[in-house]
CSV table of C-alpha atoms and ligand atoms in Angstrom, one decimal:
chain,number,residue,atom,x,y,z
B,1,GLY,CA,0.0,-0.6,-0.2
B,2,THR,CA,0.7,3.4,0.3
B,3,ALA,CA,2.5,3.5,3.9
B,4,PHE,CA,4.5,0.9,2.1
B,5,GLY,CA,5.3,3.4,-0.9
B,6,VAL,CA,6.9,5.5,1.2
B,7,VAL,CA,8.6,3.3,2.9
B,8,LEU,CA,10.8,2.1,0.5
B,9,ALA,CA,11.0,5.4,-1.2
B,10,GLY,CA,12.7,6.5,2.3
B,11,SER,CA,15.1,3.9,2.6
B,12,ALA,CA,16.2,4.1,-1.7
B,13,SER,CA,17.2,7.9,-0.8
B,14,ALA,CA,20.5,9.5,1.8
B,15,ALA,CA,17.8,11.0,3.9
B,16,GLY,CA,19.2,11.2,7.0
B,17,LEU,CA,22.0,10.6,6.6
B,18,THR,CA,24.7,12.9,8.3
B,19,VAL,CA,27.5,13.4,6.5
B,20,GLY,CA,31.1,15.5,8.2
B,21,PHE,CA,32.5,17.5,4.7
B,22,SER,CA,36.4,18.7,5.5
B,23,GLN,CA,36.9,21.6,3.4
B,24,ILE,CA,40.3,23.3,2.0
B,25,GLY,CA,39.1,26.1,2.1
B,26,SER,CA,38.7,29.1,0.4
B,27,GLU,CA,40.8,29.9,-1.9
B,28,SER,CA,39.2,29.8,-5.6
B,29,GLY,CA,36.1,30.8,-6.6
B,30,TRP,CA,36.1,27.2,-7.7
B,31,ARG,CA,36.6,25.7,-5.0
B,32,ALA,CA,33.7,28.6,-3.2
B,33,ALA,CA,30.6,26.8,-6.3
B,34,GLU,CA,32.0,23.5,-4.9
B,35,THR,CA,30.5,24.5,-1.4
B,36,SER,CA,28.0,26.1,-2.6
B,37,VAL,CA,26.7,22.8,-4.7
B,38,THR,CA,27.6,20.7,-1.2
B,39,LYS,CA,25.3,22.1,0.6
B,40,GLN,CA,22.5,22.7,-2.1
B,41,GLN,CA,23.1,19.3,-3.0
B,42,ALA,CA,22.9,17.5,0.5
B,43,GLU,CA,19.8,19.7,1.8
B,44,LYS,CA,17.8,18.8,-2.2
B,45,ARG,CA,18.4,15.3,-0.3
B,46,GLY,CA,18.1,15.6,3.4
B,47,ILE,CA,21.2,15.3,4.6
B,48,ASP,CA,23.0,16.6,7.6
B,49,LEU,CA,26.3,18.3,6.6
B,50,LYS,CA,28.8,18.9,9.0
B,51,PHE,CA,30.7,21.3,7.2
B,52,ALA,CA,34.3,22.2,8.6
B,53,ASP,CA,36.4,24.2,7.0
B,54,ALA,CA,40.5,23.8,7.5
B,55,GLN,CA,41.9,27.1,6.6
B,56,GLN,CA,44.7,25.5,3.4
B,57,LYS,CA,45.6,23.2,6.8
B,58,GLN,CA,46.5,19.7,7.1
B,59,GLU,CA,46.7,19.5,10.8
B,60,ASN,CA,42.9,21.4,10.8
B,61,GLN,CA,41.3,18.7,8.1
B,62,ILE,CA,42.7,15.8,10.6
B,63,LYS,CA,41.2,17.4,13.7
B,64,ALA,CA,38.1,17.5,11.4
B,65,ILE,CA,38.0,14.1,10.6
B,66,ARG,CA,38.5,12.8,13.9
B,67,GLY,CA,35.8,14.9,15.5
B,68,PHE,CA,33.7,13.3,12.6
B,69,ILE,CA,34.6,9.6,13.9
B,70,ALA,CA,33.8,10.7,17.3
B,71,GLN,CA,30.0,12.6,16.4
B,72,GLY,CA,29.6,8.6,14.7
B,73,VAL,CA,28.5,10.3,10.8
B,74,ASP,CA,27.6,7.8,8.3
B,75,ALA,CA,30.3,9.5,6.3
B,76,ILE,CA,33.4,11.3,5.6
B,77,LEU,CA,33.9,13.7,2.2
B,78,VAL,CA,37.0,15.2,2.1
B,79,ALA,CA,39.0,17.1,-0.3
B,80,PRO,CA,43.0,16.4,0.6
B,81,VAL,CA,45.0,19.1,0.6
B,82,VAL,CA,47.6,17.4,-0.6
B,83,ALA,CA,48.4,14.0,-1.6
B,84,THR,CA,50.6,12.2,1.3
B,85,GLY,CA,49.9,12.1,5.0
B,86,TRP,CA,46.8,10.3,5.3
B,87,GLU,CA,47.1,6.6,6.1
B,88,THR,CA,47.0,7.2,9.7
B,89,VAL,CA,43.7,9.7,9.7
B,90,LEU,CA,41.6,7.8,7.2
B,91,GLY,CA,42.9,4.3,8.5
B,92,GLU,CA,40.8,5.5,11.7
B,93,ALA,CA,37.8,6.2,9.7
B,94,LYS,CA,38.3,3.2,7.9
B,95,ASP,CA,38.8,1.0,11.9
B,96,ALA,CA,35.8,3.2,12.5
B,97,ASP,CA,33.7,1.6,9.9
B,98,ILE,CA,33.0,5.3,7.8
B,99,PRO,CA,33.1,5.1,4.6
B,100,VAL,CA,35.1,8.3,3.1
B,101,ILE,CA,34.5,9.6,-0.2
B,102,LEU,CA,37.5,11.8,-1.4
B,103,LEU,CA,36.0,14.5,-3.3
B,104,ASP,CA,38.4,16.7,-6.6
B,105,ARG,CA,41.8,15.9,-5.4
B,106,GLY,CA,44.2,12.7,-5.0
B,107,ILE,CA,46.4,10.5,-2.7
B,108,ASP,CA,49.1,9.0,-2.0
B,109,GLY,CA,49.2,5.2,-0.7
B,110,SER,CA,46.4,2.5,-0.1
B,111,PRO,CA,42.9,2.9,-2.3
B,112,ASP,CA,42.0,0.3,0.3
B,113,LEU,CA,41.9,4.2,2.6
B,114,TYR,CA,38.9,5.7,0.9
B,115,MET,CA,35.8,4.0,-1.2
B,116,THR,CA,35.5,5.9,-4.2
B,117,MET,CA,37.2,9.5,-5.6
B,118,VAL,CA,34.8,12.0,-7.2
B,119,ALA,CA,37.6,14.5,-9.7
B,120,SER,CA,38.5,15.1,-12.5
B,121,ASP,CA,41.5,13.7,-14.9
B,122,GLN,CA,44.2,16.4,-13.6
B,123,VAL,CA,46.8,15.6,-16.5
B,124,LEU,CA,44.2,15.4,-19.1
B,125,GLU,CA,43.3,19.0,-18.1
B,126,GLY,CA,47.3,20.0,-18.2
B,127,LYS,CA,47.1,17.7,-21.5
B,128,VAL,CA,44.5,19.5,-22.9
B,129,ALA,CA,45.8,23.3,-21.8
B,130,GLY,CA,49.2,22.0,-23.5
B,131,GLU,CA,47.9,21.3,-26.5
B,132,TRP,CA,45.9,23.8,-26.9
B,133,LEU,CA,49.0,25.8,-26.7
B,134,VAL,CA,51.3,23.4,-29.5
B,135,LYS,CA,48.3,24.5,-32.2
B,136,ASP,CA,47.9,27.7,-31.0
B,137,ALA,CA,51.4,28.4,-31.8
B,138,ALA,CA,51.4,26.9,-35.1
B,139,GLY,CA,55.4,26.0,-34.2
B,140,LYS,CA,56.4,29.4,-33.9
B,141,ASP,CA,59.3,29.5,-30.6
B,142,CYS,CA,57.1,30.6,-27.6
B,143,ASN,CA,58.4,30.0,-23.5
B,144,VAL,CA,56.2,29.8,-21.2
B,145,VAL,CA,55.6,30.9,-17.6
B,146,GLU,CA,53.9,28.4,-15.8
B,147,LEU,CA,51.8,29.5,-11.9
B,148,GLN,CA,51.4,26.1,-10.3
B,149,GLY,CA,48.5,25.8,-8.2
B,150,THR,CA,49.0,24.4,-4.2
B,151,THR,CA,53.5,22.7,-3.7
B,152,GLY,CA,51.9,19.5,-3.3
B,153,SER,CA,47.7,18.7,-4.3
B,154,SER,CA,47.1,16.4,-6.4
B,155,PRO,CA,46.0,19.1,-9.1
B,156,ALA,CA,49.1,20.7,-9.0
B,157,ILE,CA,51.6,18.0,-9.8
B,158,ASN,CA,49.3,16.2,-12.3
B,159,ARG,CA,48.4,19.7,-13.9
B,160,LYS,CA,52.6,20.2,-14.7
B,161,LYS,CA,52.8,16.5,-15.3
B,162,GLY,CA,50.0,16.7,-18.2
B,163,PHE,CA,51.1,19.8,-19.8
B,164,GLU,CA,54.9,19.1,-20.2
B,165,GLU,CA,54.1,15.5,-21.7
B,166,ALA,CA,51.8,18.3,-24.3
B,167,ILE,CA,54.6,19.5,-25.4
B,168,ALA,CA,57.1,17.0,-25.4
B,169,GLY,CA,57.0,16.4,-28.5
B,170,THR,CA,57.8,20.0,-30.0
B,171,SER,CA,61.6,22.0,-30.0
B,172,ASN,CA,59.0,25.4,-30.0
B,173,ILE,CA,57.0,25.7,-26.8
B,174,LYS,CA,59.8,25.7,-23.7
B,175,ILE,CA,58.1,26.4,-20.2
B,176,THR,CA,61.0,29.1,-18.8
B,177,ARG,CA,59.7,29.4,-15.4
B,178,SER,CA,56.9,27.9,-13.2
B,179,GLN,CA,56.5,29.3,-9.5
B,180,THR,CA,53.6,27.8,-7.2
B,181,GLY,CA,51.1,31.2,-7.1
B,182,ASP,CA,49.1,29.2,-4.3
B,183,PHE,CA,45.9,28.6,-6.4
B,184,THR,CA,44.5,32.4,-5.6
B,185,ARG,CA,44.2,35.1,-7.3
B,186,ALA,CA,46.5,37.4,-4.6
B,187,LYS,CA,49.2,35.1,-5.8
B,188,GLY,CA,48.6,34.5,-8.8
B,189,LYS,CA,49.4,38.3,-9.2
B,190,GLU,CA,52.4,38.7,-7.9
B,191,VAL,CA,53.5,35.5,-8.7
B,192,MET,CA,53.2,37.0,-12.3
B,193,GLU,CA,54.5,40.4,-11.2
B,194,GLY,CA,57.8,38.1,-10.4
B,195,PHE,CA,58.3,36.4,-13.9
B,196,LEU,CA,57.2,40.0,-15.9
B,197,LYS,CA,60.9,41.4,-14.2
B,198,ALA,CA,62.2,39.1,-15.2
B,199,GLU,CA,61.5,38.1,-18.3
B,200,GLY,CA,63.1,41.9,-20.0
B,201,GLY,CA,59.1,43.1,-18.8
B,202,GLY,CA,57.2,40.2,-20.0
B,203,LYS,CA,58.6,40.6,-23.4
B,204,ASN,CA,60.6,37.2,-23.5
B,205,ILE,CA,57.2,36.2,-22.0
B,206,CYS,CA,54.9,34.2,-25.0
B,207,ALA,CA,52.2,32.3,-23.2
B,208,LEU,CA,50.9,32.3,-19.6
B,209,TYR,CA,49.3,28.8,-18.2
B,210,ALA,CA,48.0,28.9,-15.4
B,211,HIS,CA,47.4,25.6,-12.8
B,212,ASN,CA,44.3,27.7,-12.3
B,213,ASP,CA,42.0,30.7,-13.5
B,214,ASP,CA,42.0,32.0,-10.2
B,215,MET,CA,45.5,32.7,-10.2
B,216,ALA,CA,45.3,33.7,-14.0
B,217,VAL,CA,42.9,36.2,-13.3
B,218,GLY,CA,45.6,37.9,-11.0
B,219,ALA,CA,48.2,36.9,-14.0
B,220,ILE,CA,46.2,38.9,-16.3
B,221,GLN,CA,46.5,41.9,-13.6
B,222,ALA,CA,49.6,42.2,-13.7
B,223,ILE,CA,50.2,41.8,-17.6
B,224,LYS,CA,47.8,45.4,-18.1
B,225,GLU,CA,49.7,46.7,-15.1
B,226,ALA,CA,53.4,45.8,-16.9
B,227,GLY,CA,51.5,47.5,-20.1
B,228,LEU,CA,51.5,44.3,-22.4
B,229,LYS,CA,47.9,43.1,-24.2
B,230,PRO,CA,47.1,39.5,-22.1
B,231,GLY,CA,45.4,37.4,-24.6
B,232,THR,CA,47.6,38.5,-27.2
B,233,ASP,CA,51.2,40.1,-26.3
B,234,ILE,CA,51.0,37.3,-23.9
B,235,LYS,CA,48.3,33.9,-24.1
B,236,VAL,CA,46.6,33.3,-20.6
B,237,VAL,CA,45.7,29.1,-20.4
B,238,SER,CA,44.2,27.8,-17.2
B,239,ILE,CA,42.0,25.1,-16.0
B,240,ASP,CA,38.8,25.5,-14.2
B,241,ALA,CA,35.9,27.8,-16.1
B,242,VAL,CA,34.9,29.8,-14.2
B,243,PRO,CA,32.5,32.5,-14.0
B,244,ASP,CA,35.6,35.4,-14.7
B,245,ILE,CA,37.5,33.5,-17.0
B,246,PHE,CA,34.6,34.5,-19.7
B,247,LYS,CA,34.4,37.7,-18.8
B,248,ALA,CA,38.2,37.8,-19.9
B,249,MET,CA,37.4,35.2,-23.1
B,250,ALA,CA,35.0,37.9,-23.9
B,251,ASP,CA,37.6,41.0,-23.3
B,252,GLY,CA,40.1,39.7,-25.2
B,253,GLU,CA,42.5,38.8,-22.3
B,254,ALA,CA,42.5,35.2,-21.8
B,255,ASN,CA,42.4,32.3,-24.5
B,256,ALA,CA,41.2,29.3,-22.9
B,257,THR,CA,40.1,27.3,-20.3
B,258,VAL,CA,39.6,23.7,-19.0
B,259,GLU,CA,36.4,23.5,-17.6
B,260,LEU,CA,36.2,21.7,-14.2
B,261,THR,CA,31.7,21.2,-12.7
B,262,PRO,CA,31.8,22.0,-9.1
B,263,ASN,CA,29.1,19.3,-8.8
B,264,MET,CA,31.5,16.6,-7.4
B,265,ALA,CA,29.0,16.7,-4.0
B,266,GLY,CA,26.3,15.3,-6.6
B,267,PRO,CA,28.1,11.9,-7.6
B,268,ALA,CA,29.3,11.7,-4.2
B,269,PHE,CA,25.8,11.4,-3.3
B,270,ASP,CA,24.4,9.3,-5.6
B,271,ALA,CA,27.3,6.6,-4.6
B,272,LEU,CA,26.5,6.8,-0.9
B,273,GLU,CA,23.2,6.4,-1.2
B,274,ALA,CA,23.8,3.1,-3.7
B,275,PHE,CA,26.1,2.2,-0.9
B,276,LYS,CA,23.9,2.4,1.5
B,277,LYS,CA,21.1,0.9,-0.1
B,278,ASP,CA,22.0,-2.9,-0.7
B,279,GLY,CA,26.0,-2.5,-0.4
B,280,THR,CA,26.5,-1.7,-3.6
B,281,VAL,CA,30.4,0.2,-4.1
B,282,PRO,CA,31.3,2.4,-6.5
B,283,PRO,CA,34.1,2.5,-8.8
B,284,LYS,CA,37.6,3.4,-7.0
B,285,GLN,CA,37.3,6.8,-9.2
B,286,ILE,CA,34.5,8.4,-11.0
B,287,ILE,CA,35.6,11.1,-13.6
B,288,THR,CA,33.9,14.4,-14.6
B,289,GLU,CA,34.9,15.4,-17.6
B,290,SER,CA,37.4,18.1,-18.7
B,291,LYS,CA,35.9,20.1,-21.8
B,292,LEU,CA,38.0,23.2,-23.5
B,293,TYR,CA,36.7,25.8,-23.7
B,294,THR,CA,37.7,29.2,-26.3
B,295,PRO,CA,36.6,32.7,-26.8
B,296,ALA,CA,34.6,30.9,-29.9
B,297,ASP,CA,32.3,29.5,-27.9
B,298,GLU,CA,30.3,32.8,-26.5
B,299,PRO,CA,31.8,33.5,-23.4
B,300,MET,CA,29.1,36.4,-22.0
B,301,LYS,CA,27.0,33.0,-22.8
B,302,VAL,CA,28.9,30.8,-21.1
B,303,TYR,CA,29.1,33.7,-18.1
B,304,GLU,CA,26.0,34.0,-17.3
B,305,GLU,CA,24.9,29.9,-17.2
B,306,LYS,CA,27.4,29.8,-14.5
B,307,LYS,CA,26.1,32.5,-13.0
B,308,GLY,CA,23.6,30.6,-11.2
B,309,LEU,CA,25.5,27.4,-10.6
B,310,GLY,CA,26.7,27.5,-7.6
B,311,TYR,CA,29.6,31.2,-8.4
K,401,GYE,O1,40.9,23.8,-9.7
K,401,GYE,C1,41.2,25.2,-7.9
K,401,GYE,C2,41.8,24.6,-6.6
K,401,GYE,O2,41.2,20.8,-6.1
K,401,GYE,C3,40.7,20.1,-8.2
K,401,GYE,O3,41.2,23.8,-6.0
K,401,GYE,C4,40.7,21.2,-7.4
K,401,GYE,C5,41.1,22.6,-7.8
K,401,GYE,C6,40.6,23.5,-8.4
K,401,GYE,O4,41.7,25.8,-6.1
K,401,GYE,O5,40.5,26.6,-8.5
């Protein structure tokens, strides 16, 4: 009857679950969007989300995870700020039988430490960015400066690797400077200022590769202040596809970005619901798409669309 139907519907959802989320912080526009999408997804599904902001510090994440274990949450989401150093605390979650889902960044060590990971293929992202530049440079000499993400984080390691793989077969494209900008606008601008000074005021730089759009947006400002035209004098390619990079594209100041969805929580909660319902074990990795955007893709239209999606 109806009552039974209601019970069935209830058992097939995550309603009533308590989930702890150890978020890295709010270093980028993408990160802020991921946080709001995760909260929306939890609310929509009737999940009680315990949110902890680690302010970029792994020790804060470890403390938060221990707190979630002590509270006896049903599952833990964690976006690991760096790749190493998770064995002990995730081992504790495992001993407590609490499934852990990694969001957007990977970790070193045994895959037994987590149930699944929802993330992009970060090597591929770097490759897509690099292949765009290989095409754009069309055989001409091109010195690239690189703004890396947070040191020791999986996206910084993998996006560097993928880009290097894409340009490896060319002799015209070279990375001449590479430094971390910690995934933030402010650091991206500051480090770019240093690159410009060191490279003849910028005239020895053909392109900027930034591991995220926020650093690119900061660097675009530095390029303008140095009296050069971003997008023309210095090509700009980055990753995330946040609204502001589409504005920059519409203004001719950015050339390409690789999209990263901020909705990592949707697939994560789907996997958790299925697991709680009948023990379905998800694949070890749920991989999100990596799509290239250029100014040919109606940047202002994309900007407007993106604005409603947690940004
Ligand atoms: O690209 C960047 C953020 O971990 C893949 O972290 C994520 C990255 C994202 O700060 O903007």
